PDB file of C-alpha atoms in Angstrom:
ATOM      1  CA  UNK Z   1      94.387 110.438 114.879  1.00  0.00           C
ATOM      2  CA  UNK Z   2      91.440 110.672 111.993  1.00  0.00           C
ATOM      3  CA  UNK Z   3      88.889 112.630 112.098  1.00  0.00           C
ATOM      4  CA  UNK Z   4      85.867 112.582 110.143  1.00  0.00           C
ATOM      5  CA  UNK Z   5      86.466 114.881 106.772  1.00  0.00           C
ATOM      6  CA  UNK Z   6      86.233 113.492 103.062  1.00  0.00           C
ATOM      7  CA  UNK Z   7      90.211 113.361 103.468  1.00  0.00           C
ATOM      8  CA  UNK Z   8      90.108 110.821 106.800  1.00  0.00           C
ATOM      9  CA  UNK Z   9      87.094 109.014 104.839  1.00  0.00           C
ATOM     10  CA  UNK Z  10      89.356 108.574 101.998  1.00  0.00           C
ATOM     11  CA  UNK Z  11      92.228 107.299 104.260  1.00  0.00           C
ATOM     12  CA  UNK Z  12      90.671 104.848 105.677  1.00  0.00           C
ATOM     13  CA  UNK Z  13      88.880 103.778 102.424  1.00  0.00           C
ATOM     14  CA  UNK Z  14      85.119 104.412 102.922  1.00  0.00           C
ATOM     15  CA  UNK Z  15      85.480 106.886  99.938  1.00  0.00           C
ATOM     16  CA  UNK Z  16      86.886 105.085  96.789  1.00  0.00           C
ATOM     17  CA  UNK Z  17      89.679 106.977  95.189  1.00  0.00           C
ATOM     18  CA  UNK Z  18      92.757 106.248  92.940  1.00  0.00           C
ATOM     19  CA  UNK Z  19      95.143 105.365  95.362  1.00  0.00           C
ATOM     20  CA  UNK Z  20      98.563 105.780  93.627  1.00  0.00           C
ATOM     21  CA  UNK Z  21     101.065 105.717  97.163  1.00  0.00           C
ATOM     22  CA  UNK Z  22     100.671 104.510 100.776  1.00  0.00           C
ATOM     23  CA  UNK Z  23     102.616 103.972 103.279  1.00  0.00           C
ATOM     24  CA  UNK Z  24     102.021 103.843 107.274  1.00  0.00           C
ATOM     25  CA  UNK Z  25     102.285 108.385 107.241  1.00  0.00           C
ATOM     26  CA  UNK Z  26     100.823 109.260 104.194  1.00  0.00           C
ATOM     27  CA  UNK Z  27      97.999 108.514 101.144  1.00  0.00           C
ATOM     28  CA  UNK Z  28      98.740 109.680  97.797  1.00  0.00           C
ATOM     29  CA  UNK Z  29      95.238 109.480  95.429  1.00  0.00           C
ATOM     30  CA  UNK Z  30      94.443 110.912  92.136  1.00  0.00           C
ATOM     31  CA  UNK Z  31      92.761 114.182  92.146  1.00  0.00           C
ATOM     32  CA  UNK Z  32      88.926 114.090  90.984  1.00  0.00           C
ATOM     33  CA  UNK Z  33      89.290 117.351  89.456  1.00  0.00           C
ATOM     34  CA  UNK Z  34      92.971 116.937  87.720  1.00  0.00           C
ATOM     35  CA  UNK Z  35      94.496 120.899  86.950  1.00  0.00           C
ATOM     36  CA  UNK Z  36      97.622 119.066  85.501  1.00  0.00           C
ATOM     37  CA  UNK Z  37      97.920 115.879  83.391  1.00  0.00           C
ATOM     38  CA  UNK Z  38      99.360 114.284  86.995  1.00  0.00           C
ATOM     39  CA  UNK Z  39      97.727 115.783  89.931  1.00  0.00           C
ATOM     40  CA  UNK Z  40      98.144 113.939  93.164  1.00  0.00           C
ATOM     41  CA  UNK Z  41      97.357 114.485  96.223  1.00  0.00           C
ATOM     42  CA  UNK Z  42      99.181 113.697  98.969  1.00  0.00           C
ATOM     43  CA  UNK Z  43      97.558 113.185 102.649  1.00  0.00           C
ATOM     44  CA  UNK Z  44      99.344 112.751 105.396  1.00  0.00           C
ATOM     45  CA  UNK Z  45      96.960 109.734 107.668  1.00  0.00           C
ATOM     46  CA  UNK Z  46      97.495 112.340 110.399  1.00  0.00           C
ATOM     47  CA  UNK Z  47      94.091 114.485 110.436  1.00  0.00           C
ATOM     48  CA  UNK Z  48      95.749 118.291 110.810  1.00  0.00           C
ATOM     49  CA  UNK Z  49      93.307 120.944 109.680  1.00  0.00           C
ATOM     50  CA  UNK Z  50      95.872 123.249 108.273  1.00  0.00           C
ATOM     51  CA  UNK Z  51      99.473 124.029 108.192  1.00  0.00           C
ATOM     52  CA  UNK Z  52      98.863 126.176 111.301  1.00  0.00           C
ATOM     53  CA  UNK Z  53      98.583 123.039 113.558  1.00  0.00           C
ATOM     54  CA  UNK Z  54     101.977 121.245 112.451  1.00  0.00           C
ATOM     55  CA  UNK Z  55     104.085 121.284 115.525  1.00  0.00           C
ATOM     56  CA  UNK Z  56     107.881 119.739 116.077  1.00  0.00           C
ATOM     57  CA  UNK Z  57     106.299 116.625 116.790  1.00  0.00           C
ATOM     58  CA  UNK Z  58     105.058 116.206 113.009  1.00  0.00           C
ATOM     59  CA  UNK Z  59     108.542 116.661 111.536  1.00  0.00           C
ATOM     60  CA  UNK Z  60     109.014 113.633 110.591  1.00  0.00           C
ATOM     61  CA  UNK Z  61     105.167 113.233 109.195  1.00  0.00           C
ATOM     62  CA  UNK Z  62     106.511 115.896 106.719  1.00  0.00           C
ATOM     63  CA  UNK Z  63     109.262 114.543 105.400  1.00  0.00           C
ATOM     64  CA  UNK Z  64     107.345 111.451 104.589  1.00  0.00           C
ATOM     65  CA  UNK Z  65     105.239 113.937 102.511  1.00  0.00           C
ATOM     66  CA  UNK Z  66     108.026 114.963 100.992  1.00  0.00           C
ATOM     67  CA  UNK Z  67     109.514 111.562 100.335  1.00  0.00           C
ATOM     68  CA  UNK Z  68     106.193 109.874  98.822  1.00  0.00           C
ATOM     69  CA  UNK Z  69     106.053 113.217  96.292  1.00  0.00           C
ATOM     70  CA  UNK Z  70     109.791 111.972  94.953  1.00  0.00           C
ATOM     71  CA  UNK Z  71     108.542 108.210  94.665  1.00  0.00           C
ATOM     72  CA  UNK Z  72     105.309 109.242  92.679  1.00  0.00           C
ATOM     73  CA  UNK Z  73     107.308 111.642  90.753  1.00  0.00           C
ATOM     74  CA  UNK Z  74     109.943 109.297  89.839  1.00  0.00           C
ATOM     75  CA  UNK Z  75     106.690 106.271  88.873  1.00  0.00           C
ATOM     76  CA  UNK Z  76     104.902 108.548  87.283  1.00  0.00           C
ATOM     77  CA  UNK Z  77     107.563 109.563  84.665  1.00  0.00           C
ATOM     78  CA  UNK Z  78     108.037 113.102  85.525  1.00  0.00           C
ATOM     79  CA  UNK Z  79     110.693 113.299  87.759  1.00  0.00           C
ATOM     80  CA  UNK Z  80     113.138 114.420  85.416  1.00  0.00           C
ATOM     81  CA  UNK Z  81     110.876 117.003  83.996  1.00  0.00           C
ATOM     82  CA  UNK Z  82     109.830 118.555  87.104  1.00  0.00           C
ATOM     83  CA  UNK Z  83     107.142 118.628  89.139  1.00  0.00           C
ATOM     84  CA  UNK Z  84     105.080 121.133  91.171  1.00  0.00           C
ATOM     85  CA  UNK Z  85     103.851 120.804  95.257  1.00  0.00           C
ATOM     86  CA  UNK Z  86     101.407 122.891  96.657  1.00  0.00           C
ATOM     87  CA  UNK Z  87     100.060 123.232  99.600  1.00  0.00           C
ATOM     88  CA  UNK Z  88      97.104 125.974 100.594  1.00  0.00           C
ATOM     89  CA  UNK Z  89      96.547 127.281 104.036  1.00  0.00           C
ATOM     90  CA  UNK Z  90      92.842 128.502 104.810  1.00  0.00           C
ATOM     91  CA  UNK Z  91      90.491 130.109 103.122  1.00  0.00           C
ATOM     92  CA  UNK Z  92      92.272 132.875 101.059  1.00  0.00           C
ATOM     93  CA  UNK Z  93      94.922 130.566 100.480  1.00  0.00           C
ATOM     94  CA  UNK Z  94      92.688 128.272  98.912  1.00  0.00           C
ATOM     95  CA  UNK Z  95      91.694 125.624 101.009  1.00  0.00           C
ATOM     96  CA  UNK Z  96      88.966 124.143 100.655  1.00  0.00           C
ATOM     97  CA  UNK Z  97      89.655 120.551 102.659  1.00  0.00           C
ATOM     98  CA  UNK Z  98      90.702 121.003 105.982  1.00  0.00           C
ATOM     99  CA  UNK Z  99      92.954 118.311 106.202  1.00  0.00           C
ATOM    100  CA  UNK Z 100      95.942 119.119 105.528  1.00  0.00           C
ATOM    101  CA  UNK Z 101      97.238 118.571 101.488  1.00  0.00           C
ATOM    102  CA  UNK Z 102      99.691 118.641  99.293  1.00  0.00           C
ATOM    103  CA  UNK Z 103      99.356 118.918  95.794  1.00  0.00           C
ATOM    104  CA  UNK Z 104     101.563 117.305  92.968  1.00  0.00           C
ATOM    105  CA  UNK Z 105     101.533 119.100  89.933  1.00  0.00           C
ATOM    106  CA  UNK Z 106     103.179 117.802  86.706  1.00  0.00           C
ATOM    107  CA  UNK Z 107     102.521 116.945  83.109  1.00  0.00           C
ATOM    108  CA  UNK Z 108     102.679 120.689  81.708  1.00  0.00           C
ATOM    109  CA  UNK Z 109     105.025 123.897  82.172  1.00  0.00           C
ATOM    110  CA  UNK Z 110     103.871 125.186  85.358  1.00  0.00           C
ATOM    111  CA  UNK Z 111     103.664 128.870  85.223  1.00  0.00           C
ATOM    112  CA  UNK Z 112     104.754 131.835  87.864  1.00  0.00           C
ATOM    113  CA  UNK Z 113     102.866 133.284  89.517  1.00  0.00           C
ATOM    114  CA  UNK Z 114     100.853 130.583  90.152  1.00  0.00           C
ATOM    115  CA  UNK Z 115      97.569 132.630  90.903  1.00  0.00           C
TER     116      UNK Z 115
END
């Protein structure tokens, strides 16, 4: 269920990236414009525009987000330290893919509020 942004492109590989996890739910790639010594993103292969469209039905597509973030955590040697995840809804939120995101943050003391 792709669609055709940079995200779905990246998914199914016509974009190169730094792909870091995959499994059959999710893609996890280095972020081309890193705010954190690790920055991953995290994609589910599910094309969902924002947060707004997750339904019951995409559950378990969420815990597999959820799941990957602990294994690249845990490889990239910052599990113990901590880690940020963020995820932006629309416009004012700060999207500016709409496909929906996640964001792993780590590397540095993450500070509060966050923006």
């Amino acid at each position: 269920m792709q669609g055709d942004c940079i995200f779905c492109r990246i998914i199914r590989g016509e974009i190169p990236s730094k792909k870091v996890f995959e499994n059959e739910h999710v893609v996890a790639v280095e972020d081309i414009n890193p705010q954190a010594p690790v920055h991953i993103l995290i994609l589910p292969k599910k094309h969902l525009s924002t947060s707004l469209e997750i339904t019951e039905e995409d559950a378990v597509l969420l815990c597999w987000v959820f799941l990957a973030a602990n294994e690249i955590a845990r490889n990239k040697g910052v599990a113990d330290k901590g880690y940020r995840i963020v995820m932006n809804c629309n416009e004012e939120g700060g999207q500016v893919i709409f496909h929906l995101h996640f964001h792993l943050l780590a590397g540095r003391h993450m500070l509060w509020p966050p923006g």
